[in-house]
CSV table of C-alpha atoms in Angstrom, one decimal:
chain,number,residue,atom,x,y,z
A,11,UNK,CA,159.6,209.5,-50.4
A,12,UNK,CA,160.3,209.6,-54.2
A,13,UNK,CA,164.0,209.0,-53.5
A,14,UNK,CA,163.4,206.1,-51.3
A,15,UNK,CA,161.0,204.5,-53.8
A,16,UNK,CA,163.6,205.1,-56.5
A,17,UNK,CA,166.2,203.3,-54.4
A,18,UNK,CA,163.9,200.4,-53.6
A,19,UNK,CA,163.0,199.9,-57.3
A,20,UNK,CA,166.6,200.3,-58.5
A,21,UNK,CA,168.3,198.1,-55.9
A,22,UNK,CA,165.7,195.9,-54.2
A,23,UNK,CA,163.2,194.9,-56.8
A,24,UNK,CA,164.5,191.6,-58.1
A,25,UNK,CA,163.6,190.0,-61.4
A,26,UNK,CA,162.1,187.1,-59.5
A,27,UNK,CA,159.7,189.5,-57.7
A,28,UNK,CA,158.6,190.9,-61.1
A,29,UNK,CA,157.9,187.3,-62.2
A,30,UNK,CA,155.7,186.8,-59.2
A,31,UNK,CA,153.9,190.1,-60.0
A,32,UNK,CA,153.2,188.8,-63.5
A,33,UNK,CA,151.6,185.7,-62.2
A,34,UNK,CA,148.5,187.8,-61.5
A,35,UNK,CA,147.9,187.3,-65.3
A,36,UNK,CA,146.7,183.8,-64.3
A,37,UNK,CA,143.4,185.5,-63.7
A,38,UNK,CA,142.8,184.6,-67.3
A,39,UNK,CA,142.4,180.9,-66.6
A,40,UNK,CA,138.8,179.9,-67.3
A,41,UNK,CA,136.7,178.5,-64.5
A,42,UNK,CA,139.3,179.4,-61.9
A,43,UNK,CA,138.6,181.5,-58.8
A,44,UNK,CA,139.8,184.9,-59.9
A,45,UNK,CA,141.1,186.1,-56.5
A,46,UNK,CA,143.6,183.2,-56.3
A,47,UNK,CA,145.7,184.8,-59.0
A,48,UNK,CA,146.7,187.5,-56.6
A,49,UNK,CA,148.2,185.1,-53.9
A,50,UNK,CA,151.4,184.9,-55.9
A,51,UNK,CA,152.0,188.6,-55.4
A,52,UNK,CA,152.6,188.0,-51.8
A,53,UNK,CA,155.2,185.3,-52.7
A,54,UNK,CA,157.3,188.1,-54.2
A,55,UNK,CA,158.2,189.2,-50.7
A,56,UNK,CA,159.6,185.8,-49.9
A,57,UNK,CA,162.3,186.7,-52.4
A,58,UNK,CA,162.7,190.5,-51.8
A,59,UNK,CA,163.2,190.6,-48.0
A,60,UNK,CA,165.8,187.8,-47.6
A,61,UNK,CA,167.6,189.3,-50.6
A,62,UNK,CA,167.6,192.7,-48.9
A,63,UNK,CA,169.1,191.2,-45.8
A,64,UNK,CA,171.7,189.3,-47.8
A,65,UNK,CA,172.6,192.6,-49.6
A,66,UNK,CA,173.0,194.6,-46.4
A,67,UNK,CA,170.2,196.8,-47.7
A,68,UNK,CA,169.4,198.1,-44.2
A,69,UNK,CA,173.0,199.1,-43.5
A,70,UNK,CA,173.2,201.0,-46.8
A,71,UNK,CA,169.8,202.8,-46.3
A,72,UNK,CA,170.7,203.7,-42.8
A,73,UNK,CA,173.8,205.7,-43.8
A,74,UNK,CA,171.7,207.7,-46.4
A,75,UNK,CA,170.3,211.0,-45.3
A,76,UNK,CA,166.9,209.7,-44.2
A,77,UNK,CA,165.4,209.4,-40.7
A,78,UNK,CA,165.8,205.9,-39.3
A,79,UNK,CA,162.1,205.4,-39.2
A,80,UNK,CA,161.8,206.4,-42.8
A,81,UNK,CA,163.8,203.3,-43.9
A,82,UNK,CA,160.5,201.4,-43.3
A,83,UNK,CA,158.6,203.8,-45.6
A,84,UNK,CA,160.9,202.8,-48.4
A,85,UNK,CA,160.1,199.1,-47.9
A,86,UNK,CA,156.3,199.9,-47.5
A,87,UNK,CA,156.4,201.8,-50.8
A,88,UNK,CA,158.1,198.9,-52.5
A,89,UNK,CA,155.5,196.5,-51.2
A,90,UNK,CA,152.7,198.8,-52.3
A,91,UNK,CA,154.3,199.2,-55.7
A,92,UNK,CA,154.5,195.5,-56.2
A,93,UNK,CA,150.9,195.0,-55.2
A,94,UNK,CA,149.7,197.8,-57.5
A,95,UNK,CA,151.9,196.5,-60.4
A,96,UNK,CA,150.4,193.1,-59.9
A,97,UNK,CA,146.9,194.5,-60.1
A,98,UNK,CA,147.7,196.5,-63.2
A,99,UNK,CA,149.2,193.5,-64.9
A,100,UNK,CA,146.0,191.5,-64.2
A,101,UNK,CA,143.7,194.0,-65.8
A,102,UNK,CA,144.2,193.3,-69.5
A,103,UNK,CA,144.0,189.5,-68.8
A,104,UNK,CA,140.9,190.0,-66.8
A,105,UNK,CA,139.3,192.0,-69.7
A,106,UNK,CA,140.3,189.2,-72.1
A,107,UNK,CA,138.7,186.6,-69.8
A,108,UNK,CA,135.5,188.7,-69.4
A,109,UNK,CA,135.0,189.6,-73.1
A,110,UNK,CA,136.5,186.7,-75.0
A,111,UNK,CA,136.7,183.6,-72.8
A,112,UNK,CA,133.8,183.5,-70.3
A,113,UNK,CA,131.2,183.9,-73.0
A,114,UNK,CA,132.6,180.9,-74.9
A,115,UNK,CA,132.2,178.5,-72.0
A,116,UNK,CA,128.9,176.7,-71.4
A,117,UNK,CA,127.2,177.9,-68.1
A,118,UNK,CA,127.3,174.3,-66.9
A,119,UNK,CA,131.1,174.3,-67.0
A,120,UNK,CA,131.4,177.4,-64.7
A,121,UNK,CA,130.6,177.8,-61.0
A,122,UNK,CA,129.8,180.6,-58.7
A,123,UNK,CA,132.8,182.8,-58.1
A,124,UNK,CA,133.6,186.3,-57.1
A,125,UNK,CA,134.2,186.9,-60.8
A,126,UNK,CA,136.0,189.8,-62.3
A,127,UNK,CA,134.6,193.1,-61.2
A,128,UNK,CA,135.4,196.2,-59.1
A,129,UNK,CA,134.5,194.3,-55.9
A,130,UNK,CA,137.3,191.8,-56.7
A,131,UNK,CA,139.8,194.6,-57.0
A,132,UNK,CA,138.5,196.3,-53.9
A,133,UNK,CA,139.0,193.1,-51.9
A,134,UNK,CA,142.5,192.5,-53.4
A,135,UNK,CA,143.5,196.1,-52.4
A,136,UNK,CA,142.1,195.6,-48.9
A,137,UNK,CA,143.9,192.3,-48.5
A,138,UNK,CA,147.1,193.9,-49.7
A,139,UNK,CA,146.7,196.5,-47.0
A,140,UNK,CA,146.1,193.8,-44.5
A,141,UNK,CA,149.2,191.9,-45.6
A,142,UNK,CA,151.3,195.1,-45.2
A,143,UNK,CA,149.9,195.9,-41.8
A,144,UNK,CA,150.7,192.5,-40.4
A,145,UNK,CA,153.9,191.7,-42.2
A,146,UNK,CA,155.8,195.0,-42.1
A,147,UNK,CA,155.6,195.9,-38.4
A,148,UNK,CA,156.3,192.2,-37.5
A,149,UNK,CA,159.3,192.1,-39.8
A,150,UNK,CA,160.8,195.2,-38.3
A,151,UNK,CA,160.6,193.8,-34.8
A,152,UNK,CA,163.7,191.9,-35.9
A,153,UNK,CA,164.7,193.0,-39.4
A,154,UNK,CA,167.3,190.2,-39.8
A,155,UNK,CA,164.8,187.4,-39.6
A,156,UNK,CA,162.0,187.2,-42.2
A,157,UNK,CA,160.7,183.6,-42.2
A,158,UNK,CA,158.1,183.7,-39.4
A,159,UNK,CA,156.2,186.9,-40.4
A,160,UNK,CA,156.3,185.9,-44.1
A,161,UNK,CA,155.0,182.4,-43.6
A,162,UNK,CA,152.3,183.4,-41.2
A,163,UNK,CA,151.1,186.5,-43.1
A,164,UNK,CA,151.0,184.7,-46.5
A,165,UNK,CA,149.2,181.8,-44.9
A,166,UNK,CA,146.6,184.1,-43.3
A,167,UNK,CA,146.0,185.9,-46.6
A,168,UNK,CA,145.5,182.5,-48.3
A,169,UNK,CA,143.0,181.5,-45.7
A,170,UNK,CA,141.0,184.8,-46.1
A,171,UNK,CA,141.1,184.3,-49.9
A,172,UNK,CA,139.8,180.7,-49.6
A,173,UNK,CA,137.1,181.9,-47.2
A,174,UNK,CA,136.0,184.6,-49.7
A,175,UNK,CA,135.8,182.0,-52.5
A,176,UNK,CA,133.8,179.6,-50.3
A,177,UNK,CA,131.4,182.4,-49.4
A,178,UNK,CA,130.7,183.2,-53.1
A,179,UNK,CA,130.5,179.6,-54.1
A,180,UNK,CA,128.0,179.0,-51.2
A,181,UNK,CA,125.9,182.1,-52.1
A,182,UNK,CA,125.3,182.2,-55.9
A,183,UNK,CA,123.1,185.3,-55.4
A,184,UNK,CA,126.1,187.2,-54.1
A,185,UNK,CA,128.0,186.2,-57.3
A,186,UNK,CA,125.2,187.4,-59.5
A,187,UNK,CA,124.9,190.7,-57.5
A,188,UNK,CA,128.6,191.6,-57.7
A,189,UNK,CA,128.8,190.7,-61.4
A,190,UNK,CA,125.9,193.0,-62.4
A,191,UNK,CA,127.2,196.1,-64.0
A,192,UNK,CA,124.1,198.3,-63.6
A,193,UNK,CA,122.0,200.1,-61.0
A,194,UNK,CA,122.6,199.6,-57.3
A,195,UNK,CA,125.1,196.8,-58.0
A,196,UNK,CA,127.4,199.0,-60.0
A,197,UNK,CA,127.3,201.6,-57.2
A,198,UNK,CA,128.2,198.9,-54.7
A,199,UNK,CA,131.1,197.9,-57.0
A,200,UNK,CA,132.5,201.5,-57.0
A,201,UNK,CA,132.0,201.8,-53.3
A,202,UNK,CA,133.8,198.5,-52.7
A,203,UNK,CA,136.7,199.6,-55.0
A,204,UNK,CA,137.0,203.0,-53.2
A,205,UNK,CA,136.8,201.4,-49.8
A,206,UNK,CA,139.4,198.8,-50.8
A,207,UNK,CA,141.7,201.6,-52.0
A,208,UNK,CA,141.3,203.6,-48.8
A,209,UNK,CA,142.0,200.5,-46.7
A,210,UNK,CA,145.0,199.7,-48.8
A,211,UNK,CA,146.5,203.2,-48.4
A,212,UNK,CA,145.4,203.6,-44.7
A,213,UNK,CA,146.6,200.1,-43.6
A,214,UNK,CA,149.9,200.5,-45.5
A,215,UNK,CA,150.6,203.9,-44.0
A,216,UNK,CA,149.8,202.5,-40.6
A,217,UNK,CA,152.2,199.6,-41.3
A,218,UNK,CA,155.0,202.0,-42.2
A,219,UNK,CA,154.3,204.0,-39.0
A,220,UNK,CA,154.3,201.0,-36.7
A,221,UNK,CA,157.3,199.4,-38.5
A,222,UNK,CA,159.2,202.7,-38.2
A,223,UNK,CA,158.5,202.9,-34.4
A,224,UNK,CA,159.8,199.4,-34.1
A,225,UNK,CA,162.9,200.0,-36.1
A,226,UNK,CA,163.8,203.1,-34.0
A,227,UNK,CA,164.3,200.7,-31.1
A,228,UNK,CA,166.6,198.4,-33.1
A,229,UNK,CA,170.4,198.9,-32.9
A,230,UNK,CA,171.8,198.6,-36.4
B,22,UNK,CA,188.8,229.8,-32.9
B,23,UNK,CA,186.9,227.2,-34.7
B,24,UNK,CA,183.4,226.4,-33.5
B,25,UNK,CA,182.3,223.0,-32.2
B,26,UNK,CA,180.4,221.3,-35.0
B,27,UNK,CA,179.7,218.2,-33.0
B,28,UNK,CA,179.2,217.9,-29.3
B,29,UNK,CA,178.7,214.7,-27.4
B,30,UNK,CA,177.6,215.1,-23.8
B,31,UNK,CA,177.3,212.3,-21.3
B,32,UNK,CA,176.3,209.7,-23.9
B,33,UNK,CA,175.3,206.4,-22.3
B,34,UNK,CA,174.4,203.1,-23.8
B,35,UNK,CA,174.1,199.9,-21.9
B,36,UNK,CA,174.6,196.4,-23.3
B,37,UNK,CA,174.6,193.2,-21.2
B,38,UNK,CA,178.4,193.0,-21.3
B,39,UNK,CA,179.5,196.5,-22.3
B,40,UNK,CA,178.5,200.1,-21.4
B,41,UNK,CA,179.3,203.4,-22.9
B,42,UNK,CA,179.6,205.6,-19.8
B,43,UNK,CA,179.2,209.3,-19.9
B,44,UNK,CA,181.0,209.7,-23.2
B,45,UNK,CA,181.6,213.4,-23.8
B,46,UNK,CA,183.8,215.1,-26.4
B,47,UNK,CA,183.7,217.8,-29.1
B,48,UNK,CA,184.7,218.0,-32.7
B,49,UNK,CA,185.8,221.4,-33.9
B,50,UNK,CA,185.2,222.7,-37.4
B,51,UNK,CA,188.0,221.9,-39.8
B,52,UNK,CA,189.9,219.6,-37.5
B,53,UNK,CA,191.0,216.0,-37.9
B,54,UNK,CA,190.4,214.0,-34.8
B,55,UNK,CA,191.7,210.5,-34.3
B,56,UNK,CA,189.4,208.3,-32.2
B,57,UNK,CA,191.5,205.5,-30.7
B,58,UNK,CA,191.1,202.7,-28.2
B,59,UNK,CA,191.3,199.0,-28.1
B,60,UNK,CA,188.9,196.6,-30.0
B,61,UNK,CA,185.6,196.8,-28.1
B,62,UNK,CA,186.4,200.0,-26.3
B,63,UNK,CA,183.3,201.7,-27.8
B,64,UNK,CA,184.5,203.6,-30.9
B,65,UNK,CA,182.0,202.0,-33.3
B,66,UNK,CA,179.2,202.2,-30.8
B,67,UNK,CA,179.8,205.9,-30.3
B,68,UNK,CA,179.9,206.6,-34.0
B,69,UNK,CA,176.7,204.6,-34.5
B,70,UNK,CA,175.0,206.5,-31.7
B,71,UNK,CA,176.0,209.9,-33.3
B,72,UNK,CA,174.4,208.8,-36.6
B,73,UNK,CA,171.3,207.3,-34.8
B,74,UNK,CA,172.0,203.8,-36.0
B,75,UNK,CA,172.0,202.8,-32.3
B,76,UNK,CA,169.4,204.2,-29.9
B,77,UNK,CA,171.2,206.0,-27.0
B,78,UNK,CA,170.0,205.4,-23.5
B,79,UNK,CA,170.8,209.0,-22.4
B,80,UNK,CA,173.0,212.0,-23.2
B,81,UNK,CA,173.0,214.7,-25.8
B,82,UNK,CA,174.4,214.8,-29.3
B,83,UNK,CA,174.5,218.2,-30.8
B,84,UNK,CA,175.2,218.9,-34.4
B,85,UNK,CA,175.9,222.6,-35.1
B,86,UNK,CA,174.3,223.4,-31.7
B,87,UNK,CA,171.1,221.4,-32.3
B,88,UNK,CA,169.9,218.0,-31.1
B,89,UNK,CA,170.9,215.7,-33.9
B,90,UNK,CA,167.6,213.7,-33.6
B,91,UNK,CA,165.6,216.9,-34.2
B,92,UNK,CA,167.4,217.6,-37.4
B,93,UNK,CA,168.2,214.0,-38.4
B,94,UNK,CA,167.8,214.4,-42.2
B,95,UNK,CA,169.7,217.7,-42.4
B,96,UNK,CA,172.4,216.4,-40.2
B,97,UNK,CA,172.8,213.2,-42.2
B,98,UNK,CA,172.9,215.3,-45.4
B,99,UNK,CA,175.9,217.1,-44.0
B,100,UNK,CA,177.6,214.1,-42.4
B,101,UNK,CA,179.5,211.5,-44.3
B,102,UNK,CA,179.7,208.0,-42.7
B,103,UNK,CA,181.8,205.1,-43.5
B,104,UNK,CA,182.3,201.8,-41.8
B,105,UNK,CA,185.3,200.1,-43.3
B,106,UNK,CA,184.6,199.2,-46.9
B,107,UNK,CA,181.4,199.1,-48.9
B,108,UNK,CA,179.9,195.7,-48.5
B,109,UNK,CA,176.3,196.2,-49.7
B,110,UNK,CA,174.8,195.0,-52.9
B,111,UNK,CA,177.8,192.9,-54.0
B,112,UNK,CA,176.1,192.2,-57.4
B,113,UNK,CA,175.5,195.9,-58.3
B,114,UNK,CA,177.9,198.0,-60.2
B,115,UNK,CA,179.7,201.0,-58.7
B,116,UNK,CA,177.8,203.4,-61.0
B,117,UNK,CA,174.5,202.0,-60.0
B,118,UNK,CA,175.1,202.5,-56.3
B,119,UNK,CA,176.6,205.9,-56.9
B,120,UNK,CA,173.6,207.0,-59.0
B,121,UNK,CA,171.2,206.0,-56.3
B,122,UNK,CA,173.2,207.5,-53.5
B,123,UNK,CA,173.6,210.8,-55.4
B,124,UNK,CA,169.8,211.2,-55.5
B,125,UNK,CA,169.7,211.5,-51.7
B,126,UNK,CA,172.2,214.4,-51.3
B,127,UNK,CA,171.4,218.0,-52.0
B,128,UNK,CA,175.0,218.9,-52.5
B,129,UNK,CA,176.2,215.9,-54.5
B,130,UNK,CA,179.2,217.0,-56.5
B,131,UNK,CA,179.3,214.8,-59.6
B,132,UNK,CA,182.5,216.3,-60.9
B,133,UNK,CA,184.3,215.7,-57.6
B,134,UNK,CA,182.9,212.2,-57.6
B,135,UNK,CA,184.4,211.6,-61.0
B,136,UNK,CA,187.7,213.1,-59.9
B,137,UNK,CA,187.8,210.9,-56.9
B,138,UNK,CA,187.1,207.8,-59.0
B,139,UNK,CA,190.0,208.7,-61.2
B,140,UNK,CA,192.2,209.5,-58.2
B,141,UNK,CA,191.5,206.2,-56.5
B,142,UNK,CA,191.6,204.3,-59.8
B,143,UNK,CA,188.1,202.9,-59.5
B,144,UNK,CA,186.3,201.5,-62.5
B,145,UNK,CA,182.6,202.4,-62.4
B,146,UNK,CA,181.6,199.3,-64.4
B,147,UNK,CA,183.0,197.0,-61.8
B,148,UNK,CA,180.6,195.2,-59.4
B,149,UNK,CA,181.2,195.6,-55.7
B,150,UNK,CA,182.0,191.9,-55.3
B,151,UNK,CA,184.9,192.4,-57.9
B,152,UNK,CA,186.6,195.0,-55.7
B,153,UNK,CA,189.4,194.2,-53.3
B,154,UNK,CA,188.9,195.1,-49.7
B,155,UNK,CA,191.1,198.2,-50.2
B,156,UNK,CA,189.1,199.2,-53.3
B,157,UNK,CA,185.9,198.8,-51.3
B,158,UNK,CA,187.2,201.3,-48.7
B,159,UNK,CA,188.2,203.7,-51.5
B,160,UNK,CA,184.7,203.5,-53.0
B,161,UNK,CA,183.2,204.1,-49.6
B,162,UNK,CA,185.4,207.2,-49.1
B,163,UNK,CA,184.5,208.4,-52.6
B,164,UNK,CA,180.8,208.3,-51.7
B,165,UNK,CA,181.4,209.9,-48.3
B,166,UNK,CA,183.6,212.7,-49.8
B,167,UNK,CA,181.3,213.5,-52.8
B,168,UNK,CA,178.4,215.1,-51.1
B,169,UNK,CA,179.9,218.1,-49.6
B,170,UNK,CA,179.9,216.7,-46.0
B,171,UNK,CA,180.8,219.1,-43.3
B,172,UNK,CA,181.6,216.2,-41.0
B,173,UNK,CA,183.1,212.9,-41.8
B,174,UNK,CA,182.6,210.0,-39.3
B,175,UNK,CA,185.0,207.2,-40.5
B,176,UNK,CA,185.3,203.9,-38.7
B,177,UNK,CA,188.7,202.5,-39.7
B,178,UNK,CA,188.9,204.1,-43.1
B,179,UNK,CA,192.4,203.0,-43.7
B,180,UNK,CA,192.1,199.4,-42.8
B,181,UNK,CA,193.0,197.1,-45.7
B,182,UNK,CA,194.8,199.8,-47.6
B,183,UNK,CA,198.3,199.4,-48.8
B,184,UNK,CA,200.8,202.1,-47.6
B,185,UNK,CA,200.6,204.1,-50.8
B,186,UNK,CA,196.8,204.1,-50.8
B,187,UNK,CA,196.8,204.9,-47.1
B,188,UNK,CA,199.0,207.9,-47.8
B,189,UNK,CA,196.7,209.1,-50.6
B,190,UNK,CA,193.7,208.8,-48.3
B,191,UNK,CA,195.4,210.7,-45.5
B,192,UNK,CA,196.4,213.4,-48.0
B,193,UNK,CA,192.7,213.6,-49.0
B,194,UNK,CA,191.7,214.1,-45.3
B,195,UNK,CA,194.3,216.9,-44.9
B,196,UNK,CA,193.2,218.6,-48.1
B,197,UNK,CA,189.4,218.3,-47.4
B,198,UNK,CA,189.9,219.6,-43.9
B,199,UNK,CA,192.1,222.5,-44.9
B,200,UNK,CA,190.2,223.6,-48.0
B,201,UNK,CA,186.6,222.9,-47.1
B,202,UNK,CA,186.8,223.1,-43.3
B,203,UNK,CA,185.5,219.6,-43.1
B,204,UNK,CA,185.8,218.0,-39.6
B,205,UNK,CA,186.9,214.5,-39.5
B,206,UNK,CA,186.5,212.0,-36.7
B,207,UNK,CA,188.1,208.7,-37.6
B,208,UNK,CA,188.8,205.7,-35.6
B,209,UNK,CA,191.9,203.6,-36.5
B,210,UNK,CA,194.2,201.0,-35.2
B,211,UNK,CA,196.9,202.2,-37.5
B,212,UNK,CA,198.3,204.7,-35.0
B,213,UNK,CA,200.9,206.1,-37.4
B,214,UNK,CA,198.0,207.5,-39.5
B,215,UNK,CA,197.2,209.8,-36.6
B,216,UNK,CA,200.8,211.1,-36.4
B,217,UNK,CA,200.5,211.9,-40.1
B,218,UNK,CA,197.3,213.9,-40.1
B,219,UNK,CA,195.4,214.2,-36.8
B,220,UNK,CA,195.1,217.5,-34.9
B,221,UNK,CA,193.5,215.9,-31.9
B,222,UNK,CA,193.2,212.6,-30.2
B,223,UNK,CA,190.1,211.3,-28.4
B,224,UNK,CA,191.1,208.2,-26.4
B,225,UNK,CA,188.3,205.8,-25.3
B,226,UNK,CA,189.0,203.0,-22.9
B,227,UNK,CA,186.4,200.5,-21.7
B,228,UNK,CA,183.5,202.7,-22.8
B,229,UNK,CA,184.8,205.8,-21.2
B,230,UNK,CA,186.6,208.8,-22.6
B,231,UNK,CA,190.2,208.6,-21.2
B,232,UNK,CA,191.2,211.9,-22.7
B,233,UNK,CA,190.8,214.4,-25.5
B,234,UNK,CA,193.7,216.6,-26.4
B,235,UNK,CA,195.9,217.8,-29.2
B,236,UNK,CA,198.4,215.3,-30.4
B,237,UNK,CA,201.3,217.5,-29.1
B,238,UNK,CA,199.7,217.8,-25.6
B,239,UNK,CA,198.9,214.1,-25.5
B,240,UNK,CA,202.5,213.2,-26.4
B,241,UNK,CA,203.9,215.8,-24.0
B,242,UNK,CA,202.6,213.8,-21.0
B,243,UNK,CA,204.8,210.8,-21.8
B,244,UNK,CA,208.5,210.0,-22.5
B,245,UNK,CA,210.2,207.2,-24.3
B,246,UNK,CA,213.0,205.8,-22.3
B,247,UNK,CA,215.9,203.6,-23.2
B,248,UNK,CA,219.3,202.5,-21.9
B,249,UNK,CA,221.3,199.5,-20.7
B,250,UNK,CA,219.2,197.0,-19.0
B,251,UNK,CA,221.9,196.2,-16.5
B,252,UNK,CA,221.7,199.7,-15.1
B,253,UNK,CA,218.0,199.4,-14.2
B,254,UNK,CA,217.2,198.7,-10.6
B,255,UNK,CA,214.2,196.4,-9.9
B,256,UNK,CA,212.2,199.4,-8.5
B,257,UNK,CA,212.9,201.3,-11.8
B,258,UNK,CA,211.8,198.3,-13.8
B,259,UNK,CA,208.5,198.2,-12.1
B,260,UNK,CA,207.9,201.9,-12.8
B,261,UNK,CA,208.5,201.7,-16.6
B,262,UNK,CA,205.5,201.0,-18.7
B,263,UNK,CA,205.6,198.7,-21.7
B,264,UNK,CA,209.1,197.7,-20.8
B,265,UNK,CA,210.9,195.5,-23.3
B,266,UNK,CA,214.4,194.2,-22.9
B,267,UNK,CA,216.3,193.0,-25.9
B,268,UNK,CA,220.0,192.2,-26.3
B,269,UNK,CA,221.0,194.0,-23.2
B,270,UNK,CA,219.0,197.2,-24.0
B,271,UNK,CA,215.7,198.2,-22.6
B,272,UNK,CA,212.9,200.4,-24.0
B,273,UNK,CA,209.8,201.7,-22.3
B,274,UNK,CA,207.5,204.5,-21.5
B,275,UNK,CA,207.3,206.7,-18.4
B,276,UNK,CA,205.1,209.7,-17.6
B,277,UNK,CA,206.4,213.2,-17.6
B,278,UNK,CA,206.2,213.3,-13.8
B,279,UNK,CA,208.5,210.3,-13.5
B,280,UNK,CA,211.3,212.1,-15.5
B,281,UNK,CA,213.4,212.9,-12.4
B,282,UNK,CA,213.4,209.3,-11.3
B,283,UNK,CA,215.4,208.4,-14.4
B,284,UNK,CA,218.1,211.0,-14.7
B,285,UNK,CA,220.8,208.9,-16.5
B,286,UNK,CA,218.8,207.5,-19.4
B,287,UNK,CA,218.0,208.6,-22.9
B,288,UNK,CA,214.6,210.2,-23.0
B,289,UNK,CA,212.8,210.9,-26.3
B,290,UNK,CA,209.3,211.9,-27.6
B,291,UNK,CA,207.3,208.6,-27.7
B,292,UNK,CA,205.2,207.5,-30.6
B,293,UNK,CA,201.4,207.4,-30.2
B,294,UNK,CA,201.5,203.7,-30.5
B,295,UNK,CA,203.9,203.4,-27.5
B,296,UNK,CA,201.7,205.6,-25.5
B,297,UNK,CA,198.6,203.6,-26.4
B,298,UNK,CA,200.4,200.4,-25.3
B,299,UNK,CA,201.4,202.1,-22.0
B,300,UNK,CA,197.8,203.2,-21.3
B,301,UNK,CA,196.4,199.8,-22.1
B,302,UNK,CA,199.0,197.6,-20.6
B,303,UNK,CA,200.5,199.8,-18.0
B,304,UNK,CA,203.2,198.1,-16.1
B,305,UNK,CA,202.0,194.6,-16.9
B,306,UNK,CA,205.3,193.9,-18.6
B,307,UNK,CA,205.4,190.2,-17.6
B,308,UNK,CA,201.9,189.3,-18.9
B,309,UNK,CA,202.3,186.7,-21.6
B,310,UNK,CA,200.6,183.4,-22.4
B,311,UNK,CA,204.1,181.8,-23.0
């Protein structure tokens, strides 16, 4: 696993993908739905997977001493790494927004939003897991074509994100609740984060398993 | 007697327009085995099946007596694989790819790797796209030889190499086979390579194994025949394979059993290439698009 991740980070993680990861810093923009900053993370895969095809990455990995199905584990680990890096990059910008920017904006200039809290990060983790679960097994059905699964999965994640924003804009009480850092609300935040993390790990592991099953049937 | 390190039993793989049919052969420890046949005969498909790049329909592939799929990681650690030249990550440097590859092998020998780089005159700072096709083959061989492989599966490892480089590579094969008991299965269209270093021949034709034997036994079944074309009867002409007539002389191939039918001609040991042409083209001496 470590070797595969090393290989993916050394050979497949392109500078463009890192730029997309860094775009989660846009969470700092005042009066902007915080969750939208993470949609760019999924755009990184639009660069990584076609580049991997162009570089004959599959052919190279297949001759290494790894089981055929484990080739998918490498890519799943890369996807998870990008998603985690993106979240980590966003944290300092989120803290700056919470402590230095939000307070300086009049309440009339802001609107209900999911905000910046542990629920946000729980949802982002769960959405990342969902992306991996749909995209990775679909991609490995035919690992030489990437457009359809990428466009569909990214579009789906955008629709889910917009829906979440609409829910919180429509129900200001929900915004107030998830942005309360005490009592039962704080417990709910921690539970959301933990549930999101579990979903992220579980769905990504399932994605790697299903993708591996599909790749085993493919003739390289 | 060397043990069988690789056993292929009744390997089948069906494609819409091509089938591997009951392919069976063995590779003995420390032997160099030439895998020959025409383009599309099934050499690459067989090698890919052995390494599980292609899912076989049926049959058994045993590595050191065990089903290769059950010990896939171990087997791949001990098998070196090369398809022509390295054509992955064209924008990466040799040293980057080597450093990543080295991490995967338990028995990676950095000192041997460096010696091979030196031997093949490869510059580690060059990018893959800056290498000639021959250099790409040499780099692929360097990677395949540097991890202490017990078996090397090489698909046309000498294609694109100049005669001197080819000779160096074949020397490497002989040395690694003798000194480290490495078994080598290599497909090639440069039949003279086999005469230079192969102990055995596996001949595949239309997806089926035509024969497996030592080079000497394989050659012993055929004879090169030559003489004056005017002396040949029309019946004799029909019975000579790969017959060519030039400036009054004829050259061709006959089987050992036909020897008595041609008592007055010069009979010699044929080259492997002549035998291959005889097997593939038989007596179709007149077949030409012109």
